[in-house]
Coordinates of C-alpha atoms in Angstrom, one line a residue:
M1 CA -0.1 0.0 -0.1
P2 CA 1.6 3.6 -0.3
P3 CA 2.2 5.4 2.7
T4 CA 0.0 7.6 4.0
E5 CA 0.5 10.4 7.2
T6 CA 0.4 7.6 9.8
S7 CA 2.8 5.6 7.9
P8 CA 6.3 5.2 10.0
L9 CA 9.3 6.4 9.0
L10 CA 11.1 3.9 9.4
E11 CA 10.2 0.5 9.5
N12 CA 9.8 -1.8 12.9
G13 CA 11.8 -5.1 10.5
N14 CA 9.5 -7.4 11.6
G15 CA 6.9 -7.2 8.5
N16 CA 4.3 -7.7 10.4
D17 CA 2.5 -3.8 9.0
E18 CA -0.5 -3.6 11.0
L19 CA -2.7 -0.9 10.2
P20 CA -4.1 0.9 13.1
L21 CA -7.1 0.0 14.8
S22 CA -10.5 2.2 13.8
F23 CA -12.7 3.9 16.7
L24 CA -14.9 1.1 17.6
Q25 CA -11.8 -1.6 17.9
R26 CA -10.8 0.1 20.4
V27 CA -13.5 0.4 22.3
V28 CA -13.7 -3.0 22.4
K29 CA -10.4 -4.4 22.9
V30 CA -10.7 -1.6 25.9
S31 CA -14.5 -3.4 27.0
K32 CA -12.1 -6.1 26.7
A33 CA -10.2 -5.6 29.5
E34 CA -6.9 -7.2 28.9
G35 CA -4.5 -7.8 31.5
E36 CA -7.0 -6.7 33.7
P37 CA -9.5 -8.1 36.1
S38 CA -13.1 -9.2 34.4
W39 CA -16.0 -8.1 34.9
L40 CA -17.1 -10.5 37.2
D41 CA -14.2 -9.9 39.7
S42 CA -14.2 -6.4 39.3
Y43 CA -17.9 -5.9 40.5
K44 CA -17.9 -8.9 42.5
Y45 CA -15.0 -6.8 44.4
F46 CA -16.4 -3.8 44.1
F47 CA -19.6 -4.8 46.1
F48 CA -18.4 -7.6 47.9
G49 CA -15.0 -6.9 48.9
S50 CA -15.9 -4.8 52.3
W51 CA -18.5 -6.2 54.9
F52 CA -19.2 -2.5 55.6
N53 CA -21.1 -3.0 51.9
V54 CA -24.1 -4.8 53.9
L55 CA -24.9 -0.3 54.9
L56 CA -26.6 -1.1 51.0
V57 CA -29.1 -2.2 52.4
F58 CA -30.5 1.2 53.2
V59 CA -30.0 2.2 49.3
P60 CA -33.9 1.2 48.6
L61 CA -35.2 1.5 52.6
S62 CA -34.3 4.8 51.4
I63 CA -36.2 4.9 48.2
I64 CA -39.0 3.2 49.5
S65 CA -39.7 5.5 52.5
H66 CA -39.5 8.8 50.6
N67 CA -42.1 7.4 47.6
L68 CA -43.9 6.0 50.1
E69 CA -43.5 9.3 52.8
W70 CA -42.8 7.8 55.6
D71 CA -42.2 10.4 58.3
A72 CA -39.5 12.3 58.1
V73 CA -37.3 10.3 61.1
L74 CA -37.1 7.5 59.0
R75 CA -36.5 9.9 55.5
F76 CA -33.5 11.4 56.8
S77 CA -32.1 8.1 58.8
F78 CA -32.3 6.0 56.1
S79 CA -31.2 8.5 53.5
F80 CA -28.2 9.3 55.8
L81 CA -27.2 6.1 56.6
A82 CA -27.2 4.8 52.7
I83 CA -24.8 7.9 52.0
V84 CA -22.1 7.0 54.1
P85 CA -21.1 3.6 52.4
L86 CA -21.4 4.8 48.7
A87 CA -19.3 7.5 49.7
K88 CA -16.8 4.5 50.4
L89 CA -17.9 3.0 47.2
L90 CA -17.4 6.3 45.4
G91 CA -13.6 6.4 47.5
E92 CA -12.8 2.7 46.4
A93 CA -14.1 3.9 42.6
T94 CA -11.4 6.5 42.5
D95 CA -9.2 4.7 44.3
Q96 CA -9.4 1.7 41.5
L97 CA -8.7 4.5 39.2
S98 CA -5.9 5.9 40.9
V99 CA -4.1 2.6 40.9
K100 CA -1.7 3.7 37.1
L101 CA -0.8 7.6 38.2
G102 CA 1.9 9.1 40.6
Q103 CA 0.5 10.2 44.1
T104 CA -0.1 13.8 42.8
L105 CA -2.3 13.1 40.4
S106 CA -3.6 10.1 42.8
G107 CA -4.1 12.2 45.9
L108 CA -5.9 14.7 43.5
L109 CA -8.3 12.4 41.7
N110 CA -9.4 11.4 44.8
A111 CA -9.8 14.9 46.2
S112 CA -11.5 15.6 43.1
F113 CA -14.2 12.4 43.1
G114 CA -14.4 12.3 47.2
N115 CA -16.2 16.0 46.8
A116 CA -18.8 13.9 44.4
V117 CA -21.2 14.0 47.4
E118 CA -20.5 17.3 48.9
I119 CA -21.6 18.2 45.6
I120 CA -24.9 16.6 44.9
V121 CA -25.7 16.6 48.5
G122 CA -24.8 20.7 47.5
I123 CA -27.3 21.2 44.1
A124 CA -30.1 19.1 45.3
A125 CA -30.4 21.9 48.8
L126 CA -29.8 24.8 46.1
L127 CA -32.9 23.8 43.9
Q128 CA -34.8 23.3 46.8
D129 CA -33.6 26.8 48.3
Q130 CA -32.2 25.6 51.3
L131 CA -29.6 27.9 50.6
V132 CA -28.5 28.1 54.9
I133 CA -28.0 24.4 54.4
V134 CA -26.0 24.2 51.5
Q135 CA -23.2 27.2 53.1
T136 CA -23.2 25.3 56.4
S137 CA -23.0 22.6 54.2
M138 CA -19.5 23.9 52.3
L139 CA -18.0 25.0 55.5
G140 CA -18.1 21.8 57.3
S141 CA -17.1 20.3 54.5
I142 CA -13.9 22.3 54.8
L143 CA -14.1 22.0 58.4
S144 CA -14.4 18.5 57.9
N145 CA -11.5 18.7 55.7
I146 CA -8.9 20.4 57.8
L147 CA -9.8 19.3 61.6
L148 CA -11.6 15.9 61.6
V149 CA -9.9 14.1 59.2
L150 CA -7.0 15.8 59.1
G151 CA -6.2 15.7 62.7
C152 CA -7.5 11.9 62.8
S153 CA -4.9 10.8 60.3
F154 CA -1.9 13.1 61.8
L155 CA -2.6 11.2 65.1
A156 CA -3.2 8.0 63.8
G157 CA 0.5 8.3 61.7
G158 CA 2.0 9.9 64.7
L159 CA 0.8 7.1 66.5
K160 CA 2.8 4.7 64.3
F161 CA 6.0 6.7 63.9
P162 CA 7.7 9.7 65.9
E163 CA 7.1 12.2 63.2
G164 CA 6.0 12.0 59.8
N165 CA 7.5 14.4 57.4
F166 CA 6.0 15.8 53.5
Q167 CA 7.2 18.2 50.8
V168 CA 8.2 21.6 52.8
Q169 CA 7.3 23.5 49.3
G170 CA 4.1 22.2 48.8
A171 CA 2.4 22.3 52.1
Q172 CA 3.0 26.2 51.8
A173 CA 2.1 26.3 48.5
S174 CA -1.6 24.9 50.1
A175 CA -1.5 26.8 52.8
S176 CA -1.1 30.0 51.6
L177 CA -4.2 29.5 48.7
M178 CA -6.6 28.4 51.3
T179 CA -5.6 31.6 53.5
L180 CA -6.1 33.1 50.3
A181 CA -9.7 31.0 50.2
C182 CA -10.9 31.7 53.9
I183 CA -10.1 35.5 52.6
T184 CA -12.3 35.7 50.0
L185 CA -15.1 33.8 51.8
V186 CA -14.7 36.4 54.7
I187 CA -14.5 39.8 52.2
P188 CA -18.8 39.4 51.3
A189 CA -19.4 39.6 55.6
A190 CA -17.3 42.2 56.5
Y191 CA -18.8 44.1 52.9
A192 CA -22.3 43.9 54.4
S193 CA -21.3 44.6 58.0
T194 CA -18.6 46.8 58.2
T195 CA -19.6 49.3 55.1
A196 CA -22.5 51.9 54.2
A197 CA -23.7 50.3 51.6
G198 CA -23.4 46.9 52.6
I199 CA -25.0 47.8 56.1
K200 CA -27.7 50.0 54.1
E201 CA -28.7 46.7 51.7
Q202 CA -29.3 44.9 55.0
A203 CA -31.2 46.9 56.8
E204 CA -33.9 47.2 54.1
C205 CA -33.6 43.6 53.3
L206 CA -36.6 41.8 55.1
V207 CA -34.9 38.2 55.6
G208 CA -34.4 37.5 58.9
D209 CA -31.1 35.0 58.5
G210 CA -29.0 38.3 57.8
R211 CA -28.1 36.3 54.3
C212 CA -30.4 39.0 51.9
P213 CA -29.2 38.4 48.6
T214 CA -28.7 41.6 48.4
T215 CA -27.4 43.0 45.0
G216 CA -24.1 44.0 45.8
L217 CA -23.7 41.0 47.5
L218 CA -24.2 38.8 44.6
F219 CA -21.9 41.2 42.6
I220 CA -19.4 40.6 44.8
S221 CA -20.0 36.8 45.1
R222 CA -20.2 36.0 41.4
G223 CA -16.9 37.9 40.8
T224 CA -15.6 36.2 43.4
A225 CA -16.4 33.4 42.2
I226 CA -15.2 33.8 38.9
L227 CA -11.7 34.4 40.2
L228 CA -11.3 31.3 42.3
F229 CA -12.1 29.8 39.7
L230 CA -9.4 31.2 37.3
T231 CA -7.0 30.9 40.4
Y232 CA -7.7 26.7 40.7
V233 CA -7.1 26.7 37.0
A234 CA -3.6 27.9 37.9
Y235 CA -3.7 26.2 40.9
L236 CA -4.1 22.6 38.6
I237 CA -1.1 23.4 36.1
F238 CA 1.4 24.5 39.4
Q239 CA 0.5 21.0 41.0
L240 CA 0.3 19.2 37.5
K241 CA 2.9 21.2 35.3
T242 CA 4.7 23.3 36.3
H243 CA 5.7 22.8 40.0
K244 CA 4.8 19.3 40.5
E245 CA 8.1 18.7 42.5
Y246 CA 7.0 20.5 44.7
F247 CA 4.2 17.4 45.7
I248 CA 6.4 14.4 45.2
T249 CA 7.9 12.5 47.9
I250 CA 10.7 9.3 46.1
E251 CA 9.8 6.8 48.5
D252 CA 12.4 3.3 48.1
G253 CA 10.6 -0.1 48.8
D254 CA 7.3 1.5 47.6
E255 CA 4.7 -1.1 48.0
E256 CA 3.1 -1.5 44.2
P257 CA -0.8 -1.3 44.5
V258 CA -2.6 -3.6 42.8
A259 CA -5.7 -3.2 40.7
E260 CA -8.6 -5.0 41.8
M261 CA -10.8 -3.4 39.0
S262 CA -10.5 -2.7 35.2
T263 CA -10.4 0.6 34.3
V264 CA -13.9 0.7 32.9
A265 CA -15.8 -1.3 35.6
A266 CA -14.1 0.8 37.3
G267 CA -15.2 4.1 36.0
S268 CA -18.5 3.0 35.8
S269 CA -18.8 1.2 38.9
L270 CA -18.2 5.4 39.5
L271 CA -21.1 6.5 37.6
L272 CA -23.7 4.5 38.7
V273 CA -22.4 5.3 42.4
T274 CA -22.7 8.9 41.6
V275 CA -25.6 8.7 40.2
I276 CA -27.7 7.0 42.8
T277 CA -25.5 9.1 45.4
S278 CA -27.9 11.8 44.0
F279 CA -31.4 10.5 45.2
C280 CA -30.5 9.8 48.4
A281 CA -29.0 13.1 48.5
D282 CA -32.2 15.4 47.4
Y283 CA -34.2 12.9 49.6
L284 CA -31.8 13.9 52.2
V285 CA -32.0 17.2 52.1
A286 CA -36.1 16.9 51.4
S287 CA -35.8 15.5 55.0
I288 CA -33.6 18.2 56.3
E289 CA -36.7 20.6 57.4
E290 CA -39.1 19.0 58.9
T291 CA -36.3 16.6 61.7
A292 CA -34.8 19.5 62.6
D293 CA -38.0 21.4 63.6
R294 CA -39.8 18.2 65.4
Y295 CA -36.6 17.3 66.9
N296 CA -35.1 20.8 68.0
I297 CA -31.7 20.0 65.5
P298 CA -29.9 23.1 64.3
K299 CA -29.7 23.4 61.1
P300 CA -26.2 24.6 60.9
F301 CA -25.4 21.7 63.8
I302 CA -26.7 19.3 60.8
G303 CA -24.6 21.2 57.9
L304 CA -22.0 22.3 59.5
I305 CA -21.4 18.3 61.6
L306 CA -23.9 16.1 60.1
L307 CA -23.6 16.1 56.7
P308 CA -19.9 16.4 55.7
I309 CA -19.0 13.8 57.8
V310 CA -21.1 11.6 56.0
A311 CA -20.1 12.8 52.8
N312 CA -16.0 12.7 54.1
A313 CA -16.3 9.3 55.5
A314 CA -14.0 8.1 51.8
E315 CA -11.7 10.7 52.3
H316 CA -11.7 10.4 55.8
V317 CA -10.9 6.5 55.5
T318 CA -8.4 7.2 53.0
S319 CA -6.4 9.2 54.3
V320 CA -6.1 8.0 57.5
W321 CA -4.5 4.8 55.8
M322 CA -2.5 6.5 54.1
A323 CA -0.7 8.3 56.9
M324 CA -0.5 5.1 59.0
K325 CA 1.2 4.0 55.9
G326 CA 3.7 7.1 56.5
K327 CA 2.4 8.8 53.1
M328 CA 2.1 11.8 54.1
E329 CA 2.0 13.5 51.0
L330 CA -1.2 11.1 50.0
T331 CA -2.5 12.4 53.3
I332 CA -1.7 16.6 52.9
G333 CA -2.7 15.8 49.2
I334 CA -6.4 14.7 50.2
C335 CA -7.3 16.3 53.3
V336 CA -5.7 20.3 52.4
G337 CA -5.9 19.4 48.7
S338 CA -10.2 18.5 49.1
S339 CA -10.8 22.0 50.9
I340 CA -9.2 23.8 48.8
Q341 CA -11.4 22.2 45.9
I342 CA -13.5 22.8 48.1
A343 CA -12.9 26.7 48.6
T344 CA -12.3 27.5 45.0
F345 CA -14.1 25.0 42.8
V346 CA -17.2 23.4 44.8
I347 CA -18.6 27.2 46.4
P348 CA -17.8 29.2 43.2
L349 CA -19.2 26.1 40.9
L350 CA -23.0 26.2 43.6
V351 CA -22.4 29.9 42.8
V352 CA -22.9 30.5 39.8
I353 CA -25.0 27.4 39.3
G354 CA -27.4 29.8 41.5
W355 CA -26.9 32.1 39.5
I356 CA -27.9 30.1 36.4
T357 CA -31.0 29.3 38.1
G358 CA -32.2 31.9 40.4
H359 CA -31.1 30.8 43.7
P360 CA -30.0 34.2 44.7
L361 CA -26.6 31.9 46.4
T362 CA -24.3 34.5 47.4
L363 CA -20.7 34.0 50.1
Q364 CA -21.9 36.1 53.3
F365 CA -21.4 33.5 55.8
A366 CA -22.9 34.0 59.5
N367 CA -20.2 36.0 61.5
F368 CA -19.7 33.0 64.2
E369 CA -19.1 30.4 60.9
T370 CA -16.6 32.8 58.9
I371 CA -14.1 33.6 63.2
V372 CA -14.7 29.2 63.0
L373 CA -13.5 29.4 59.4
S374 CA -11.2 31.4 59.3
A375 CA -9.7 30.2 63.4
S376 CA -8.7 26.6 61.9
V377 CA -7.3 28.3 58.5
L378 CA -5.0 29.5 60.8
L379 CA -4.5 26.3 62.6
V380 CA -3.4 24.3 60.3
T381 CA -1.0 26.9 58.4
L382 CA 0.6 26.8 61.0
L383 CA 0.8 23.0 62.0
I384 CA 1.3 22.5 59.0
M385 CA 4.2 24.9 57.8
D386 CA 7.2 23.5 58.6
G387 CA 6.3 20.2 56.9
K388 CA 6.2 17.7 59.7
S389 CA 3.6 16.0 62.0
N390 CA 3.5 14.5 65.3
Y391 CA 0.2 12.7 67.2
M392 CA 0.6 16.0 69.2
E393 CA -0.8 18.0 66.2
G394 CA -4.1 15.9 65.5
L395 CA -5.0 15.8 68.9
M396 CA -4.9 19.7 68.6
L397 CA -6.8 19.6 65.1
I398 CA -9.4 16.9 66.9
V399 CA -10.3 19.4 69.7
L400 CA -10.6 22.3 67.7
Y401 CA -12.9 20.3 65.4
L402 CA -15.2 19.5 69.7
V403 CA -15.2 22.3 70.1
I404 CA -16.4 23.6 67.1
A405 CA -19.3 20.8 67.1
I406 CA -20.3 22.2 70.5
A407 CA -21.2 25.1 69.7
C408 CA -23.0 24.6 66.1
E409 CA -25.0 22.3 69.1
C410 CA -26.4 25.0 71.1

């Protein structure tokens, strides 16, 4: 055959001139998962690989209780318990997809899909006009990651190793970006409570929760959301391309992870669990109002404490496990990286979605939430700037989180 654009410049010498595969042939080849676990073995591992998956029985109970309009407490409890194993399965599928990736991409992938539950719950609450739940759950996700999950990881790693080490440059970059995100989330509240225009707008507002979507706040929030989007894109380029050496630690004798699922099976499982989680999250949000009113549970406690603990279940397990293996780079990447992603991507995404769908979500947090976020970011920044960790630092983070939980209960 005459040479074409795809013909090699030099012959390979074996006389085997193979034609390039068509798109359909490549799809079939990937679907067969040659050299990888079979579809049956992959799904068997995914659904039966852990006794924790027995909690999946609450998924059909959540669907049934919602459609039959059972008591609100039952609907809330079933949906709450259903999201726990679903969050773990999201983490498991993500972990299997990241087997062939390096530490940096693995941590980024875990943080990205680990936040899938937060995004789903946030969108469900936003479309149901539960703006307070959206704000508190997003803030609670940040606090859960940088205080509870990181604290437990430091504590678990510190009990096994005298000291944990991670890249100072990467930790400083992450801490600085987290501080920037905190400042940008504080500015709308400062505008509303200190500037003359903000005070006047709040005085004219008839909304009683102090989070009135005035014209000025909407403009600031939406402009800030766009800038945070751009900052997150720049951070990805910084982390994955231009300065990736800041986030990688080369360790001798590191065990190679074993793939228990094929790539296509892991991807399809991830998609399936994400869809199921979206339904359970919608049912959970729909039952919050009645449950909170009936049992006098403060909404800030539900948003700041309960929902983030469930949503971060997969990240919690993965981060602690990596810390006990001495892989602190992955621990920092999952915990701090996840918080950065929520602050610079997920929250701005929800603001933009609210903008498009006509739900006026702003970045104005209550004074208590603003102070809590600032204090938490300050403590985490001080602890990780030296590139070292120990069990005492983990204990400090956990104590601060428990104090916040007690305050939210009152």
